[in-house]
Coordinates of C-alpha atoms and ligand atoms in Angstrom, one line a residue:
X855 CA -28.5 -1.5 0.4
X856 CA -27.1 -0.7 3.8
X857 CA -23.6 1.3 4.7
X858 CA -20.5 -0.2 4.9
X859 CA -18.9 1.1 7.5
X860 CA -15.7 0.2 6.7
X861 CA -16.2 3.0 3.9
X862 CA -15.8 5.9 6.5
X863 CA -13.3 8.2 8.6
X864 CA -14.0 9.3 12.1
X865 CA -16.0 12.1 10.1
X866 CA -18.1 10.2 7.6
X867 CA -19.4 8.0 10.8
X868 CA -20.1 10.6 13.1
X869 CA -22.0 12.3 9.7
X870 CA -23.7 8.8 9.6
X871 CA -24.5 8.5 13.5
X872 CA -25.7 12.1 13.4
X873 CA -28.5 10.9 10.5
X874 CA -29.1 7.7 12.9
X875 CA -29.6 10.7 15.5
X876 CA -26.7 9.9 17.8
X877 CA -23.7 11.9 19.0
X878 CA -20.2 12.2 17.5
X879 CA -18.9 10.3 20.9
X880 CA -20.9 7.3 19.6
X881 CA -19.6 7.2 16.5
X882 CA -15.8 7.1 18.1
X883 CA -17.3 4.5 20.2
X884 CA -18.3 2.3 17.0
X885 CA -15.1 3.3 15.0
X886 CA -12.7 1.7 17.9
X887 CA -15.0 -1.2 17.8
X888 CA -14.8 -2.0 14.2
X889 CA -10.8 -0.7 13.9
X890 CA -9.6 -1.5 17.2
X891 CA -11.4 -4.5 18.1
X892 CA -12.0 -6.0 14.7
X893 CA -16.1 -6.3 15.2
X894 CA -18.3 -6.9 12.6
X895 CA -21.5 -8.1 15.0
X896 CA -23.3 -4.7 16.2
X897 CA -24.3 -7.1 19.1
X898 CA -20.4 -7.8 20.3
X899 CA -20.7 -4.0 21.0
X900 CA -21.6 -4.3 24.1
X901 CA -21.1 -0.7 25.2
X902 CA -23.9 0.6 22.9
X903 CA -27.2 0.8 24.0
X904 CA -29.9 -1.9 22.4
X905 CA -32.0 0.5 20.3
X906 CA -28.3 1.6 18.5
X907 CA -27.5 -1.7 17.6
X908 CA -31.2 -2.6 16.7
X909 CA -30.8 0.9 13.8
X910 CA -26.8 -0.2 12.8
X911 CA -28.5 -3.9 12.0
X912 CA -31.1 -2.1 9.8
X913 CA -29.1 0.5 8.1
X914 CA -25.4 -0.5 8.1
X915 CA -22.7 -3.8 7.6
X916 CA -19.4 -4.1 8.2
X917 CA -17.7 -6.0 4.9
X918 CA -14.1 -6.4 3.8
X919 CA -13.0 -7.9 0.3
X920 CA -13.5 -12.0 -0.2
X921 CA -10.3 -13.9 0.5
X922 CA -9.3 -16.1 -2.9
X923 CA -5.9 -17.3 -1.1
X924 CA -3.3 -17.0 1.5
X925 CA 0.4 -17.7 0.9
X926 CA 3.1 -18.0 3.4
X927 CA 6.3 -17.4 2.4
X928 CA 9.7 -19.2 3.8
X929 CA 10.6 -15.8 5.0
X930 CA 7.3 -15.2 7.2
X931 CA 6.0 -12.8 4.2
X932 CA 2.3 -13.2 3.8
X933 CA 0.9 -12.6 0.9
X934 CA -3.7 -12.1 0.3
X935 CA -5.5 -12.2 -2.8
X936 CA -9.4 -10.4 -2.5
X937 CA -11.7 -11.0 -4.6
X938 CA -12.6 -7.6 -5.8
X939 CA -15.1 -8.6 -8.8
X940 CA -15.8 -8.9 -12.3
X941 CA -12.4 -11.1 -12.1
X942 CA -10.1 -9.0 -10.8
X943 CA -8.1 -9.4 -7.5
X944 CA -6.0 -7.7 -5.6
X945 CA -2.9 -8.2 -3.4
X946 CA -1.7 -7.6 -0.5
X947 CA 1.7 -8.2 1.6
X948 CA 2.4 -8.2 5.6
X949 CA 6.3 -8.2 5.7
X950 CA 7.5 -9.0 9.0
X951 CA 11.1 -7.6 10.2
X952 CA 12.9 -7.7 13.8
X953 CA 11.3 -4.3 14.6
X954 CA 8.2 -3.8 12.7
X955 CA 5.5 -4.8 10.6
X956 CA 4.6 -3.7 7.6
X957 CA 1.6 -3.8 5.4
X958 CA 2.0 -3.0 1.7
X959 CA -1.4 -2.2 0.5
X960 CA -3.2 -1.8 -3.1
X961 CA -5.1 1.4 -4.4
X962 CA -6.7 -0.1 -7.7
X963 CA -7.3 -3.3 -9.4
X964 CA -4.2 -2.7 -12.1
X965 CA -2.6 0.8 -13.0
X966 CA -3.0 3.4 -16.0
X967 CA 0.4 4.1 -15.7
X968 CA 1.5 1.6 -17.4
X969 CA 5.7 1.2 -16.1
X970 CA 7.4 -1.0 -18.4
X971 CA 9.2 -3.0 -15.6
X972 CA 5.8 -3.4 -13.8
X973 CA 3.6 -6.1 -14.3
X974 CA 0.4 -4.3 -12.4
X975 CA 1.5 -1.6 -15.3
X976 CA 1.4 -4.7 -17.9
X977 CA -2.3 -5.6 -16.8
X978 CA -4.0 -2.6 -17.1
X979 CA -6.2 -0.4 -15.2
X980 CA -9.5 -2.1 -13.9
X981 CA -10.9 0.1 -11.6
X982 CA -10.3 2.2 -8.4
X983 CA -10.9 0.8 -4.9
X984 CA -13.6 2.3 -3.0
X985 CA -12.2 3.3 0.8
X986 CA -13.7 0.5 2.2
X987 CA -11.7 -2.3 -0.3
X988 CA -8.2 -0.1 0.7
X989 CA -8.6 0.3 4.1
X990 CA -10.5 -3.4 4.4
X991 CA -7.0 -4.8 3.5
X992 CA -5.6 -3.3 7.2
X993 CA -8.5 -4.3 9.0
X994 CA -8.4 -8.1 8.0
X995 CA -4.3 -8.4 8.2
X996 CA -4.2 -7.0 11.3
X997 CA -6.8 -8.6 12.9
X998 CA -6.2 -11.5 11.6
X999 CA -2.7 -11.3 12.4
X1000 CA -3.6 -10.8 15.9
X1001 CA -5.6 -13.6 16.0
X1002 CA -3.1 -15.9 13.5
X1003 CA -0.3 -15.0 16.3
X1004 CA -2.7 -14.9 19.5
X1005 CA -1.4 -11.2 20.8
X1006 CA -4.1 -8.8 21.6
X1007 CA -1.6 -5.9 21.0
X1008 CA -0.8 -4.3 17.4
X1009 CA 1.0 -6.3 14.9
X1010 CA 1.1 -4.2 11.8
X1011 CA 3.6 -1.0 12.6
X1012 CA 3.9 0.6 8.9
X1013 CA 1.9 0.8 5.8
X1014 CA 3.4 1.7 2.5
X1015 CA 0.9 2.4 -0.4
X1016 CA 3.1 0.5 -2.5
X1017 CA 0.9 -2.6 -4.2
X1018 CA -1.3 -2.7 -7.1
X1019 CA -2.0 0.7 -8.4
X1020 CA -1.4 4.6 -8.4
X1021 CA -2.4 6.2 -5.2
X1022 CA -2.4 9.7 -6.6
X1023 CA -4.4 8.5 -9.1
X1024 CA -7.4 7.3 -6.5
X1025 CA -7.0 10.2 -4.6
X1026 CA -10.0 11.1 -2.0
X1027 CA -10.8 7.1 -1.2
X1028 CA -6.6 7.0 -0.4
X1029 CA -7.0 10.3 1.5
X1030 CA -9.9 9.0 3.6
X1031 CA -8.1 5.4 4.3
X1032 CA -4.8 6.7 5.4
X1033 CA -7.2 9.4 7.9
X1034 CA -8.4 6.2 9.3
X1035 CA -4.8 4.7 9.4
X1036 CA -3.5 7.9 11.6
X1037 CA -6.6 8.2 13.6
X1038 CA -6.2 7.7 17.3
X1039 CA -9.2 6.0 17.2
X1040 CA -8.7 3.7 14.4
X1041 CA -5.3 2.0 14.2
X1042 CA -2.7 5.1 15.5
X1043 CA -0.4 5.0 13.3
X1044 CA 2.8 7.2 13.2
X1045 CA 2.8 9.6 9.8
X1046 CA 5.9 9.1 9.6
X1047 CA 5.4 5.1 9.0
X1048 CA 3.0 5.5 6.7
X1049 CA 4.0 5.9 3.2
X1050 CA 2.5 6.9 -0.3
X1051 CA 4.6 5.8 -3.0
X1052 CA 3.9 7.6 -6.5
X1053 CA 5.3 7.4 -9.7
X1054 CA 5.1 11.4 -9.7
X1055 CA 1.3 12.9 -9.7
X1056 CA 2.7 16.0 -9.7
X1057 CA -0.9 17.6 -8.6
X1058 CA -1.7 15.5 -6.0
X1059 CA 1.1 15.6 -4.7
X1060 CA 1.1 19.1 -3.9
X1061 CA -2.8 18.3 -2.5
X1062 CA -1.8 15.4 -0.4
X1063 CA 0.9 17.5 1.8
X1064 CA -1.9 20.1 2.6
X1065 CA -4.3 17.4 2.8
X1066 CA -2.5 14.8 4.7
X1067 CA 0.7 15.0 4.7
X1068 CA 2.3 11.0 5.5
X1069 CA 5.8 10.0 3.9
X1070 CA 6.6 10.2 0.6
X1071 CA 8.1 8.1 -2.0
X1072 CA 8.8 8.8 -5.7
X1073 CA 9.2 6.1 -8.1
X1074 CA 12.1 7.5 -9.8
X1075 CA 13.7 4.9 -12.1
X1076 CA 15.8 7.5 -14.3
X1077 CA 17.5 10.7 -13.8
X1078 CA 17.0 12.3 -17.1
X1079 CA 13.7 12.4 -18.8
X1080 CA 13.9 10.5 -22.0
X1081 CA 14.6 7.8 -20.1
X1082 CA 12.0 8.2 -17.4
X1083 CA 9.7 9.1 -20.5
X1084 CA 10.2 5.6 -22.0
X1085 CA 10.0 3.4 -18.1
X1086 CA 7.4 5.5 -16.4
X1087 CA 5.0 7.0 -19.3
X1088 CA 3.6 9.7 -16.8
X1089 CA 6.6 11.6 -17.0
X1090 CA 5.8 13.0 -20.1
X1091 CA 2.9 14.6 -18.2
X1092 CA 5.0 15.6 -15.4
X1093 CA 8.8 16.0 -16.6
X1094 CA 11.6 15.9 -14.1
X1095 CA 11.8 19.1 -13.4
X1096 CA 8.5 19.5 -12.3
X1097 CA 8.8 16.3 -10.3
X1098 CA 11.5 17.6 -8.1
X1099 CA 9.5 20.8 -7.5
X1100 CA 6.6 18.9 -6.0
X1101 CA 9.4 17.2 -3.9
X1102 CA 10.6 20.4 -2.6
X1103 CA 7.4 21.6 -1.6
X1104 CA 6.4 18.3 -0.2
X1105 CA 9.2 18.4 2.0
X1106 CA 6.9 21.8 3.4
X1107 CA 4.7 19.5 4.7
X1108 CA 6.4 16.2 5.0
X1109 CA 6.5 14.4 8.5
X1110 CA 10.0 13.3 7.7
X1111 CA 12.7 15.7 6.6
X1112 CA 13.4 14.0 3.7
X1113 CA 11.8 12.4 0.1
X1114 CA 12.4 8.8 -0.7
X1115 CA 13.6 8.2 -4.0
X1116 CA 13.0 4.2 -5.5
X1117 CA 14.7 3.6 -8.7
X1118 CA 14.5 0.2 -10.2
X1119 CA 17.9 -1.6 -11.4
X1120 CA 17.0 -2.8 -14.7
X1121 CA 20.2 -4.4 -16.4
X1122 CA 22.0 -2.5 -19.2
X1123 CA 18.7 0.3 -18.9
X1124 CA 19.2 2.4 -15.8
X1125 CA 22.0 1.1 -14.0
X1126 CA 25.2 2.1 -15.2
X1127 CA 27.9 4.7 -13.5
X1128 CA 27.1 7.2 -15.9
X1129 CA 23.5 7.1 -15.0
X1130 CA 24.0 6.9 -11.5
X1131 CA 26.4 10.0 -12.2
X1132 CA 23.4 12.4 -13.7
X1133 CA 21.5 10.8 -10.5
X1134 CA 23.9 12.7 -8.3
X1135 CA 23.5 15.8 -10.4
X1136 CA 19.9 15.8 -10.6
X1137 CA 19.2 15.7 -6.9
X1138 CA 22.1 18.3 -6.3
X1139 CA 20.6 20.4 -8.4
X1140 CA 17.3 20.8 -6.8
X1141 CA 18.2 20.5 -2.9
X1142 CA 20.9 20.7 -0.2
X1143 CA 22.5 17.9 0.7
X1144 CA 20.7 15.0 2.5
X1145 CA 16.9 16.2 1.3
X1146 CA 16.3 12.7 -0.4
X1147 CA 17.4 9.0 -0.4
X1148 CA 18.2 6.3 -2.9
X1149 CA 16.0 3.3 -2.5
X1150 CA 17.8 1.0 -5.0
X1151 CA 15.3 -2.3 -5.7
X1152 CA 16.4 -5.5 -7.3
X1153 CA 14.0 -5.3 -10.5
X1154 CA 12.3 -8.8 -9.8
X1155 CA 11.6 -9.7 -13.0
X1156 CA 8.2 -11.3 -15.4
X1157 CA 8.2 -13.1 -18.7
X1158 CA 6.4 -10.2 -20.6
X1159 CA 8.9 -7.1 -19.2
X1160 CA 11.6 -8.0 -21.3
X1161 CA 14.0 -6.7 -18.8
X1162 CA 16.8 -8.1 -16.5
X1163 CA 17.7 -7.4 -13.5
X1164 CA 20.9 -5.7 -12.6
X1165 CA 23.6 -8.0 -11.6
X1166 CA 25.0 -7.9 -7.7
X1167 CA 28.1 -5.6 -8.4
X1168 CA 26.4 -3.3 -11.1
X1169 CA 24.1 -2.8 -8.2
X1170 CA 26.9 -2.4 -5.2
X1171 CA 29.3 0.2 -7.7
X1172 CA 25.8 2.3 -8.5
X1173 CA 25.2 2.9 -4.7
X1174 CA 28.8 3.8 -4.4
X1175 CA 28.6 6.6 -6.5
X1176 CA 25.4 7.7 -4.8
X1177 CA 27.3 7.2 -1.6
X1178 CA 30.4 8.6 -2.4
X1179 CA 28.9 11.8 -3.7
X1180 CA 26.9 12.0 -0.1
X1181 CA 24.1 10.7 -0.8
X1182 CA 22.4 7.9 1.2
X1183 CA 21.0 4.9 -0.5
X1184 CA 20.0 1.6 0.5
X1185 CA 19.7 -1.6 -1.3
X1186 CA 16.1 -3.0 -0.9
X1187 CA 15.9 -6.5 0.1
X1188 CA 13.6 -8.5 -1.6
X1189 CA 10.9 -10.1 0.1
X1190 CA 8.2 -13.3 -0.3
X1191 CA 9.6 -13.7 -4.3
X1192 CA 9.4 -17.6 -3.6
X1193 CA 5.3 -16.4 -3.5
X1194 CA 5.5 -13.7 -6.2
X1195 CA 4.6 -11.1 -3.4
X1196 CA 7.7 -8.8 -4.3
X1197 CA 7.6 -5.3 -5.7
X1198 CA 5.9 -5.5 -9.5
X1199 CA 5.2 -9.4 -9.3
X1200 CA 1.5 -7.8 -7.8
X1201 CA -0.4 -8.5 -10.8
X1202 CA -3.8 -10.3 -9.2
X1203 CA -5.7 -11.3 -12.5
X1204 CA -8.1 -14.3 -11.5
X1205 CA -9.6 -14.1 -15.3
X1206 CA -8.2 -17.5 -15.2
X1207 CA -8.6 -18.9 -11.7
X1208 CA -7.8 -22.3 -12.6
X1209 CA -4.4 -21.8 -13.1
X1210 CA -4.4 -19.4 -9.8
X1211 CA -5.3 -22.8 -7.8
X1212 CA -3.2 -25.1 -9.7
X1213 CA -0.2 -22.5 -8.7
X1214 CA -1.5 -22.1 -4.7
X1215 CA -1.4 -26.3 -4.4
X1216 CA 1.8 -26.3 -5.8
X1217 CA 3.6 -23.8 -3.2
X1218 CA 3.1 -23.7 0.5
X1219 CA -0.2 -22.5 0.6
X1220 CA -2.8 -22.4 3.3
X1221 CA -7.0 -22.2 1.7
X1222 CA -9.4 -19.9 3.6
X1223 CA -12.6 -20.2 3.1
X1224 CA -14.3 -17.0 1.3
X1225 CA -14.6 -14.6 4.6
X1226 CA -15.1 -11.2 5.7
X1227 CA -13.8 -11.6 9.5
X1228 CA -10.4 -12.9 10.3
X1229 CA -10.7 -16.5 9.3
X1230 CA -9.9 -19.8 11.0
X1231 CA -7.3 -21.4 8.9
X1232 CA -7.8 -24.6 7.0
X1233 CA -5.3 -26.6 5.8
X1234 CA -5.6 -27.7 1.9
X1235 CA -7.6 -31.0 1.9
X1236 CA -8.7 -30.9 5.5
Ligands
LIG1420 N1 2.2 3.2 -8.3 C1 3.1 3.5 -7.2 C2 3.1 2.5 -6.1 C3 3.0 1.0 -6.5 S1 4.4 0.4 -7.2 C4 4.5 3.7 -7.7 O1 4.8 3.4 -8.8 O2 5.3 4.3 -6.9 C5 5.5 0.3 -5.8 C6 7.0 0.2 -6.2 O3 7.3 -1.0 -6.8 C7 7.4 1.3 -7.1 O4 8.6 1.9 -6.7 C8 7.6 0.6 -8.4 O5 8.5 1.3 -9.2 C9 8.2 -0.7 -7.9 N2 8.2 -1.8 -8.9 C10 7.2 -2.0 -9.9 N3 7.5 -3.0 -10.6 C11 8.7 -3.5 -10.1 C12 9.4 -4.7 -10.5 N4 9.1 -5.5 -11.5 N5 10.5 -4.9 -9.8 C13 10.9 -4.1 -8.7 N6 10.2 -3.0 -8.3 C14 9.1 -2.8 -9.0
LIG1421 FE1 1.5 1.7 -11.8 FE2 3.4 2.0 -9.9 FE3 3.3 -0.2 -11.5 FE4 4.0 2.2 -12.5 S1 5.1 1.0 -11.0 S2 2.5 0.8 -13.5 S3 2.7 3.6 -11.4 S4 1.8 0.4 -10.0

């Protein structure tokens, strides 16, 4: 079986060049090729010599994940489901605003963590995605995107780790995806727009500020621990207070002065004035004013939750105490839920794909065929 490129950083495909018996300034050659420029044809490479390209077609590929379907939302949300085998998929969500793009992105076909509000969490865990299947999912959307839009200059802006899956919990093939995310050579992107978003590995954590340190965000969800026991199991692992420790040594590292904190309105759970009350006092307690923020997101609700989500004003009169007490919180808006790409709607099961296609006819949905190359689009029926 040959390499997939796609599976290494700057380093791993200089180490691979090196064994080809090339220089590291090749490899950085071939990395902008396949990052910058999309390639997946050693012969488009025109600025490598013959006998290279005749070795790369004898030792190496360049694959991303199978497209199953594509979904355009109302709001210019897209949403991707990849085959990743043994019928599993997995998502993921370009989310286009004024200034930026953004790409939310999955680490594993379902999650151990198992959140009660989160219907990735409901699935189960599958497996973890090898580097090439995480950082496949930036390649195609932004040169597809590129090529969907006809611009030759960068669509997607920001990345946020926050689709299927616990990053922390697929550490070194995250790691080595968001190197080639910050790479000068691969896509550039700002640290500071690329985010991690954990449900509190309190470990990595501390390992991913030394190793690379990109913005942080904690799924919070509750500000005391019995309650965070019973939404986000992993805190009886890593309790609160050990939680807000890692923040405050994350902050060490962090390319952004402060820790976002998302907490999920659930109705009649999590999102009373009381709670939002021992909010204030828990993030007082453990750092000076203005070293987090409140992300408050709408819970966007699934049949097997059992949860609600707050109503408008319980919302609006939570942030106000957050506010109030000096502490700055937004309200997230939600995104693409008329195509069940919203936060925790990422649930990608194909076990039954039937009802996957009968659900993509019946919404606005535009059929690839299976590809690993930015696509031409098909229509349905054409
Ligand atoms: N596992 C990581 C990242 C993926 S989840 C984490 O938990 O942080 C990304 C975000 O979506 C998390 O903040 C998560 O709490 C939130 N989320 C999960 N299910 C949700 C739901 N049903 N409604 C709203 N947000 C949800
Ligand atoms: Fe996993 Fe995050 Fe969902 Fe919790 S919220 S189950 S950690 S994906």
């Amino acid at each position: 079986m040959t390499a997939n490129l796609l599976d290494y950083d700057l380093d791993g495909l200089a180490a691979f060049c090196e064994r080809l018996g090339e220089k590291r300034f090749r490899a950085t050659q071939l990395f902008r090729w396949i990052h910058q420029k999309g390639a997946v044809q050693f012969d488009d490479m025109t600025d490598l010599a013959k006998s290279l390209r005749e070795k790369l077609k004898t030792t190496a590929h360049i694959q991303a994940l199978t497209v199953l379907s594509q979904h355009i939302s109302s709001d210019g949300t897209i949403k991707w489901l990849f085959d990743v085998g043994g019928g599993n998929a997995i998502e993921t969500v370009f989310i286009p605003e004024d200034d930026r793009g953004t790409l939310c992105v999955s680490s594993q076909a379902g999650c151990a963590v198992g959140c009660r509000f989160c219907s990735t969490g409901h699935q189960g865990f599958s497996r973890n995605l090898t580097a090439a299947e995480i950082i496949g999912q930036l390649w195609f959307a932004e040169h597809f995107l590129r090529k969907y839009l006809g611009v030759e200059e960068r669509v997607i802006s920001n990345v946020v780790m926050m689709g299927m899956g616990e990053p922390l919990q697929n550490y070194l093939p995250v790691v080595q995806s968001l190197r080639v995310m910050l790479d000068d050579h691969g896509y550039g992107l700002s640290r500071r727009r690329v985010t991690v978003s954990t449900s509190g590995v309190v470990l990595k954590m501390d390992r991913l500020g030394q190793d690379c340190a990109v913005a942080l965000a904690v799924s919070l969800h509750a500000p005391n621990d019995a309650l965070r026991d019973n939404l986000v199991p992993l805190n009886r692992t890593y309790p609160l207070k050990e939680l807000m420790a890692a923040c405050q040594r994350y902050l060490e590292f962090a390319p952004r002065d402060f820790i976002t904190f998302e907490y999920c309105m659930l109705d009649g759970v999590n999102d009373t004035p009381v709670h939002a009350q021992e909010l204030v006092e828990l993030v007082q307690a453990h750092g000076k004013n203005g070293w987090c923020k409140l992300n408050l997101i709408p819970f966007n609700p699934f049949p097997a939750s059992g949860l609600k989500r707050s109503n408008h004003s319980a919302v609006l009169a939570f942030a106000q105490v957050l506010s109030a007490a000096g502490i700055v919180t937004t309200v997230r808006k939600t995104r693409g839920d008329d195509i069940d790409a919203a936060c925790g709607q990422l649930a990608g099961d194909v076990q039954d794909r039937t009802s996957v296609l009968k659900r993509m006819a019946k919404q606005r949905t535009i059929m690839l065929t299976p590809v690993s190359e930015p696509a031409t689009l098909r229509e349905p029926g054409t």
